[in-house]
Short mmCIF file of C-alpha atoms in Angstrom, two decimals:
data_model
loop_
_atom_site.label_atom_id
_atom_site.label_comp_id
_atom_site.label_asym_id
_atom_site.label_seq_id
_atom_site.Cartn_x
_atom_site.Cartn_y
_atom_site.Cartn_z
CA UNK A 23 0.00 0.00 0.00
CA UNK A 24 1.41 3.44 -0.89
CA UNK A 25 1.09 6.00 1.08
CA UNK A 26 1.41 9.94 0.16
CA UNK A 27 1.35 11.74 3.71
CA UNK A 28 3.16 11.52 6.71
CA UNK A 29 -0.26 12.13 8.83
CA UNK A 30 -2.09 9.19 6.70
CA UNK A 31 0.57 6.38 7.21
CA UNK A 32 1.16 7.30 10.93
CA UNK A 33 -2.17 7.80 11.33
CA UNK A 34 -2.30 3.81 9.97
CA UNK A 35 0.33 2.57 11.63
CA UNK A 36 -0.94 4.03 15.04
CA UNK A 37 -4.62 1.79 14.01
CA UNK A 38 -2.99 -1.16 12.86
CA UNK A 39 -0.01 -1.69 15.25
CA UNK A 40 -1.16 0.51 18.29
CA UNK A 41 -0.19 -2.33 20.69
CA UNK A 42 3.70 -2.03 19.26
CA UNK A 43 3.82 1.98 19.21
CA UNK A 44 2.59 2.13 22.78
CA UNK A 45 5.31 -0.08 24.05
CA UNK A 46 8.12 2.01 22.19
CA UNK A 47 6.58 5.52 23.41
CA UNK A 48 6.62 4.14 27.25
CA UNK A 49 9.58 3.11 26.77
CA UNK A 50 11.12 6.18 25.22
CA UNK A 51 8.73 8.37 27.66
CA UNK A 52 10.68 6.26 30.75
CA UNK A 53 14.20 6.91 29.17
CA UNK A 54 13.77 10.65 28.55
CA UNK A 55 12.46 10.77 31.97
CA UNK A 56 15.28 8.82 33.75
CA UNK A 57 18.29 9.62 31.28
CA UNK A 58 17.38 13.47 30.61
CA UNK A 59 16.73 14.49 33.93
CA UNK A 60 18.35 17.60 35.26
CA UNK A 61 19.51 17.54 37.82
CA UNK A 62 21.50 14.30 36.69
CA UNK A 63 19.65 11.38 38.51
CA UNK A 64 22.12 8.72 38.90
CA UNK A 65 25.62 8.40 40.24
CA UNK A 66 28.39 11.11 39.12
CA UNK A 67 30.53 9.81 35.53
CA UNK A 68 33.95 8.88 36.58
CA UNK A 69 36.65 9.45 33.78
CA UNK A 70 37.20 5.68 33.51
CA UNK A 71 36.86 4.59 29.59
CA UNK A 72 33.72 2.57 30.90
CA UNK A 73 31.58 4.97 32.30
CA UNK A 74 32.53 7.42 29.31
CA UNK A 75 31.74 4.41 26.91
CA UNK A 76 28.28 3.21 28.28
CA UNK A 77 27.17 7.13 28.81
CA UNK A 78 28.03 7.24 25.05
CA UNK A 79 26.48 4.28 23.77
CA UNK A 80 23.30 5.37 26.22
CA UNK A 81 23.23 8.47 24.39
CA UNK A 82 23.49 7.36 20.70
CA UNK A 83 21.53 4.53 21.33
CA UNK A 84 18.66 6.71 22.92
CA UNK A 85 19.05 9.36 19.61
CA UNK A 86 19.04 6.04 17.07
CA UNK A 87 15.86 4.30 18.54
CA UNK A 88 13.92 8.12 18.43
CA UNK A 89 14.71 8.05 14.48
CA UNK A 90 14.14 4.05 14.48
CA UNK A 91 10.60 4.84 15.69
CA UNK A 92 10.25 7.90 13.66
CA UNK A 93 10.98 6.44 10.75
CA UNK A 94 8.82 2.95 11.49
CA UNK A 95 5.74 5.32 12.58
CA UNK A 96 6.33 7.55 9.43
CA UNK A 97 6.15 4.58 7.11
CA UNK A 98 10.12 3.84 6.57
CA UNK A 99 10.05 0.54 8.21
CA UNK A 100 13.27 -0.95 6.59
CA UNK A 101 14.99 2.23 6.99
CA UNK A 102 14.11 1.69 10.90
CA UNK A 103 15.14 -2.01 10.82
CA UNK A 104 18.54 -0.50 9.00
CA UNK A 105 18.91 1.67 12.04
CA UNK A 106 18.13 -1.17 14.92
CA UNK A 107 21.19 -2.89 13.25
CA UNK A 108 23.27 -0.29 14.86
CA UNK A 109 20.88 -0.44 18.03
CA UNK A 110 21.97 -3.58 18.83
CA UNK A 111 25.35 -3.71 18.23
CA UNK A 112 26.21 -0.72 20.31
CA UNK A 113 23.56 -2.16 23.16
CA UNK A 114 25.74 -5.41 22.63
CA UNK A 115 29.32 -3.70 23.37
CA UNK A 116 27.80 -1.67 26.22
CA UNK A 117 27.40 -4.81 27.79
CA UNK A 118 30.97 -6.31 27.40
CA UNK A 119 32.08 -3.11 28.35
CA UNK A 120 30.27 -3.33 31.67
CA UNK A 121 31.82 -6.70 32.39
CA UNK A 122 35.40 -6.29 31.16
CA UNK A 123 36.33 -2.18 32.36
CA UNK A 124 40.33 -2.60 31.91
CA UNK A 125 40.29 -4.27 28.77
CA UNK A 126 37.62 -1.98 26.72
CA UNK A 127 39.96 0.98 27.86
CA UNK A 128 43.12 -1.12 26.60
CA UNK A 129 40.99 -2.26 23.10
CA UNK A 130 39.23 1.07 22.94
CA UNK A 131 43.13 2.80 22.88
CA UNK A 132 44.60 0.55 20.44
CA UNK A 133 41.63 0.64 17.99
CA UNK A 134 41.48 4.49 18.01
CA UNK A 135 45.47 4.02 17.06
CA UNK A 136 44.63 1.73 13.93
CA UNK A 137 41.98 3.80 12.89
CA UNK A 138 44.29 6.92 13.35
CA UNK A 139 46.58 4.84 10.78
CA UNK A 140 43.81 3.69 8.57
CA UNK A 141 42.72 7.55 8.15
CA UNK A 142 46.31 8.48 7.60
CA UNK A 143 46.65 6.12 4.59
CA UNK A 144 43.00 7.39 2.97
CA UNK A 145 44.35 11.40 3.24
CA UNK A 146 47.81 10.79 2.01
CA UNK A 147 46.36 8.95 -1.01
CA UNK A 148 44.28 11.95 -1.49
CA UNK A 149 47.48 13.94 -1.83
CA UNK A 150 46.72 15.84 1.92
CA UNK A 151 49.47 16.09 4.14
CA UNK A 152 50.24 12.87 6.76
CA UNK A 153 49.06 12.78 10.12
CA UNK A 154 51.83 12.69 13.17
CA UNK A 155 51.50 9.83 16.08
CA UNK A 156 51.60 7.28 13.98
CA UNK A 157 51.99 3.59 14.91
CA UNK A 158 55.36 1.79 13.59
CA UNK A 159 55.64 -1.44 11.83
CA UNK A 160 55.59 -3.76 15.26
CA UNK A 161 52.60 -1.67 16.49
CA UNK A 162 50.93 -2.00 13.12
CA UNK A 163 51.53 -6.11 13.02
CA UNK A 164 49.78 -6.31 16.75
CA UNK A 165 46.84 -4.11 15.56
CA UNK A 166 46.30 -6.26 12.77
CA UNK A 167 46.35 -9.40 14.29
CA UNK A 168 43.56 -8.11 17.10
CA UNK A 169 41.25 -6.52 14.91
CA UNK A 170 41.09 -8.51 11.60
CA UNK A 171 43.77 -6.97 9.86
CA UNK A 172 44.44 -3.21 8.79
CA UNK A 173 40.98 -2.39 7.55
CA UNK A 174 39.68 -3.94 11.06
CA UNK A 175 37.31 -6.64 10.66
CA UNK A 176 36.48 -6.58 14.12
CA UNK A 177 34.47 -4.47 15.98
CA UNK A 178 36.71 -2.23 18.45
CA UNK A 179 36.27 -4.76 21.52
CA UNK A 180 38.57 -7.18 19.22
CA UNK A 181 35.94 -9.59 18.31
CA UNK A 182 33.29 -10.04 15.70
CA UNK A 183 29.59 -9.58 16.84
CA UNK A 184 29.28 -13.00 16.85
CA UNK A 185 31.48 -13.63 19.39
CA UNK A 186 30.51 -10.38 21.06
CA UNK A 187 27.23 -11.90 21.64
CA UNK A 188 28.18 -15.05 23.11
CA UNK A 189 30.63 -13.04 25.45
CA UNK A 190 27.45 -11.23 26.71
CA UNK A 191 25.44 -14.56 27.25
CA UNK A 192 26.75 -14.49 30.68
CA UNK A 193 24.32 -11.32 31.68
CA UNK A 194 21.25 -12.44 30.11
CA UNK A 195 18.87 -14.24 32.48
CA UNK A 196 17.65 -16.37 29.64
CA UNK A 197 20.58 -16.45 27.16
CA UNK A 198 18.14 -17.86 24.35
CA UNK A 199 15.93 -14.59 24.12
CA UNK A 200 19.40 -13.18 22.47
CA UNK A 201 20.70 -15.59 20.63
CA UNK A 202 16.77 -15.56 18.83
CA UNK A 203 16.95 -11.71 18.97
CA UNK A 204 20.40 -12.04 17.31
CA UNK A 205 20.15 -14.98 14.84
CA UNK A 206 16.82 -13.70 13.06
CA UNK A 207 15.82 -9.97 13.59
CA UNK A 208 19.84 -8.96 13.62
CA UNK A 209 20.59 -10.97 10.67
CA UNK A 210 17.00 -9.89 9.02
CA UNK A 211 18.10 -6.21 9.72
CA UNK A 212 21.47 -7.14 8.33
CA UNK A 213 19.83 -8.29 5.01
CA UNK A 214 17.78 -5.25 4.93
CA UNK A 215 20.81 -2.99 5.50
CA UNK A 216 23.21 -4.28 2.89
CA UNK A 217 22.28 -4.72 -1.34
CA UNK A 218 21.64 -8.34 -1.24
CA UNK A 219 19.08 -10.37 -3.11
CA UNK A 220 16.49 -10.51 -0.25
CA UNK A 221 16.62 -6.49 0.57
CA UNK A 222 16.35 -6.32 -3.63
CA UNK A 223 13.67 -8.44 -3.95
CA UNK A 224 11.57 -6.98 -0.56
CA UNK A 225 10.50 -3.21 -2.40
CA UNK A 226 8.73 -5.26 -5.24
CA UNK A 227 5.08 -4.88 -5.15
CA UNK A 228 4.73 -6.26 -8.74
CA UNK A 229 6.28 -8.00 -11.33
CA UNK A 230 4.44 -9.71 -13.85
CA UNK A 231 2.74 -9.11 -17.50
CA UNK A 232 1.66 -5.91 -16.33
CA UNK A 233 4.92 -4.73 -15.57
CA UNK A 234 7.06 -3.92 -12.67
CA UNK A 235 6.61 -1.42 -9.64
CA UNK A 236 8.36 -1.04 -6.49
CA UNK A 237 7.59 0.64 -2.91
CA UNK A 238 9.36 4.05 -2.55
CA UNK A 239 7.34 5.73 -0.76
CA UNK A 240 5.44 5.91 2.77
CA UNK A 241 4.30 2.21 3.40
CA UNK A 242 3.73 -0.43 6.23
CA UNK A 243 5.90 -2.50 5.24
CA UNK A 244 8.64 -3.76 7.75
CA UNK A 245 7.18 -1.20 10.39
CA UNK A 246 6.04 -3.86 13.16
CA UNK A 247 9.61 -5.40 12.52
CA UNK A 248 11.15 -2.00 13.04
CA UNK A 249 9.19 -1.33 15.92
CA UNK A 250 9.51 -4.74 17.88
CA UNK A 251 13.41 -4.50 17.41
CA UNK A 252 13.90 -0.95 18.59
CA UNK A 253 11.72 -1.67 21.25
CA UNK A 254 13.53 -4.73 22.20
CA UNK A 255 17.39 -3.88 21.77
CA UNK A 256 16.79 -0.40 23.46
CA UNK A 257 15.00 -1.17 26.15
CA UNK A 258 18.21 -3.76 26.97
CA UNK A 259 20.22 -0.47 26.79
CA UNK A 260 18.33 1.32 29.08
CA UNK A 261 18.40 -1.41 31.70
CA UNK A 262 21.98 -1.57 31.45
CA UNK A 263 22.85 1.95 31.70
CA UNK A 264 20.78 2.98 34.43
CA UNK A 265 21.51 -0.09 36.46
CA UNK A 266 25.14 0.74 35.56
CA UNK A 267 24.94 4.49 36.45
CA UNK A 268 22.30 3.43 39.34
CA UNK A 269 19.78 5.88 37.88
CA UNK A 270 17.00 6.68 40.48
CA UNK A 271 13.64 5.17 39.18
CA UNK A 272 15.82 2.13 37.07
CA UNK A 273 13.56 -0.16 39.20
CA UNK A 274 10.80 0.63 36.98
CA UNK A 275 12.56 -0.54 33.56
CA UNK A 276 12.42 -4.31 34.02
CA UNK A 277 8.37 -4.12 34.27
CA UNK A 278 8.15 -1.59 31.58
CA UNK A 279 9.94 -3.72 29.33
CA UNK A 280 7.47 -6.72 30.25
CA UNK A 281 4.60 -4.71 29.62
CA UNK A 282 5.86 -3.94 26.22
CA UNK A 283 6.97 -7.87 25.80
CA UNK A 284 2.82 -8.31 26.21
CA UNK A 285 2.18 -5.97 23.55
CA UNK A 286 4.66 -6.05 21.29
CA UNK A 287 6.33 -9.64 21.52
CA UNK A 288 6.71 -11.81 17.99
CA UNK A 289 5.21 -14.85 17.18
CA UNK A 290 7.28 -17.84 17.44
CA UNK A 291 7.50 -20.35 14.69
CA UNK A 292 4.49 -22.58 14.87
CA UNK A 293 2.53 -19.54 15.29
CA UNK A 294 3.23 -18.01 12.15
CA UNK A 295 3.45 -21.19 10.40
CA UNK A 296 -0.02 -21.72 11.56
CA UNK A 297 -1.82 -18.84 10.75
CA UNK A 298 -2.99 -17.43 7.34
CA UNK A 299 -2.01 -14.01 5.73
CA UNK A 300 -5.98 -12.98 5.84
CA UNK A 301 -6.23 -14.38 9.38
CA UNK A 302 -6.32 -12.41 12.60
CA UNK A 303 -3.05 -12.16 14.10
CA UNK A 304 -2.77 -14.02 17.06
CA UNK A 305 -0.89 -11.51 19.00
CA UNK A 306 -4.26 -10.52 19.60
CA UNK A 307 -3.82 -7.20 17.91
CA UNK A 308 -7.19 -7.87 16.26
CA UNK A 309 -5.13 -6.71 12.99
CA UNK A 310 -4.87 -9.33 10.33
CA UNK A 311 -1.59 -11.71 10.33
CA UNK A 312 -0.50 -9.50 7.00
CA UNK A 313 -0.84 -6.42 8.54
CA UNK A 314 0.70 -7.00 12.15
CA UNK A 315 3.53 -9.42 12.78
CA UNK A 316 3.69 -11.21 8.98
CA UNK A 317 4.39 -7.39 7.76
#
C-alpha cells in the first residue's frame, strides 16, 4: 500500500499496530524521563573509559531508537530495521564493556590508534598532508592481528559480533531470548541494511505481465519489525545503563519492558506457520496476520 502523507501512514500505523507503538513511546517516555533528567539522577561519571563508553552508547543509542521509531511510525520501516542494526550492536558492546572495564579501555586505545593509521593512509592517497602519532611497523603487526587486519574486521572490543554476543550470554537471564533476537531480527536487519538479493527483492510490489513497480514511498511494510526491534534492543540499553549508572527510578525498567513484551512480543514459529495471511493475528492485535507481525 502506498502511502502519500506523513499524517495518513502514521495515522495507519498508530490503528494497525497501536499495541507495538505504545510499548516504544513508554519506553522512550521512561528513558527521557530517567536519562534526561536535570539535575542528573544517577551516580556522578567517573573518567574511567567505561563509564565514558556506556554514557556514550546510552546516548546514541537513545538518539538512534527516536529516528528508528520515527521512521517505522512515518512509514520507513526498513529504513528503521537498518537503524536497529546499529541499536543492537552498540547495546551489545555496552554490555561487554560493563563486564570487562580494563580491557575496553586497553581495546578502545589501540583501535582508536589503527583507525588513526587507517585515516592516515585514505588522506595521504588523497594527496593531503600525513598525520603525526603514527603507529610503527611492530605496532601496526599487533593491531592487525587483534582486529582482523588493517581495515579492522572486528568491531573495536577485538571480536566479531558474533562472538561479542556469546561473550554477553553471561548477563542475560535467559541467554536464548538473544541468541533468537540475534540470529533472526539482527541478521533480518542485516539483510535489509546491505544490497543483497532478499533487501532487492523486498520493495517489489509487482512484477508480472503488467509490468514492474516497487515501494518508494510511505508504506507499512517492515514497520512492526522496526518497531519490535527498537523496542527490544533499546530497552536492553536502558536497563543496562541505568543499572550501571544506578539511575533513580531504574527499578521501573524491568516491568516496563514486560509490559511492552505483552504488547509487542513476535510470534514464534508454529505460530506463524499456523496462521494465514488474511487471518487475525494471534498476537491478539485484532489486525490481520499480514498487517501486524507477517508485515
Amino acid at each position: 500500500m502506498a502511502l502519500t502523507s506523513r499524517e495518513e501512514v502514521e495515522g495507519l500505523t498508530r490503528e494497525h499496530f497501536g499495541r507495538q507503538v505504545t510499548a516504544c513511546e513508554d519506553v522512550l517516555s521512561l528513558a527521557a524521563e530517567l536519562l534526561e533528567a536535570d539535575p542528573w539522577r544517577g551516580r556522578p561519571i567517573t573518567d574511567s573509559l567505561a563509564d565514558k563508553a556506556i554514557a556514550a552508547e546510552a546516548a546514541r543509542g537513545f538518539k538512534t531508537f527516536r529516528g528508528s521509531f520515527d521512521a517505522a511510525i512515518g512509514g520507513f520501516g526498513p529504513q528503521a530495521a537498518m537503524l536497529n542494526r546499529s541499536l543492537f550492536e552498540g547495546m551489545a558492546v555496552a554490555y561487554w564493556v560493563r563486564a570487562n572495564p580494563d580491557e575496553a579501555a586497553d581495546m578502545f586505545h589501540k583501535h582508536r590508534r589503527l583507525a588513526r593509521d587507517k585515516w592516515n593512509r585514505r588522506l595521504v592517497a588523497q594527496g593531503e598532508p600525513p598525520l603525526d602519532d603514527l603507529p610503527d611497523e611492530a605496532e601496526m603487526q599487533q593491531l592487525k592481528e587483534l582486529f582482523g587486519g588493517e581495515w579492522s574486521t572486528k568491531l573495536w572490543c577485538g571480536m566479531s559480533l558474533h562472538e561479542l554476543v556469546g561473550a554477553i550470554e553471561p548477563q542475560w537471564d535467559e541467554p536464548s531470548e538473544l541468541r533468537r533476537f540475534y540470529r533472526i531480527a539482527h541478521a533480518d536487519h542485516t539483510e535489509t541494511d546491505h544490497t543483497t538479493a532478499m533487501s532487492l527483492a523486498s520493495p517489489v510490489i509487482t512484477d508480472d505481465e503488467v509490468g514492474f513497480r516497487v515501494d518508494s514511498g510511505r508504506s507499512l511494510q517492515y514497520v512492526a519489525r522496526g518497531l519490535f526491534a527498537g523496542f527490544w534492543s533499546y530497552s536492553h540499553m536502558l536497563r543496562l545503563a541505568t543499572d550501571y549508572f544506578e539511575i533513580d527510578g531504574r527499578e521501573r525498567v524491568v516491568p516496563a519492558f514486560e509490559r511492552g513484551m505483552g504488547l509487542i512480543a513476535p510470534l514464534d514459529e508454529t505460530e506463524a506457520k499456523a496462521v494465514g495471511r488474511n487471518d487475525p493475528c494471534p498476537c491478539g492485535s485484532g489486525v490481520k496476520y499480514k498487517r501486524c507481525h507477517g508485515a
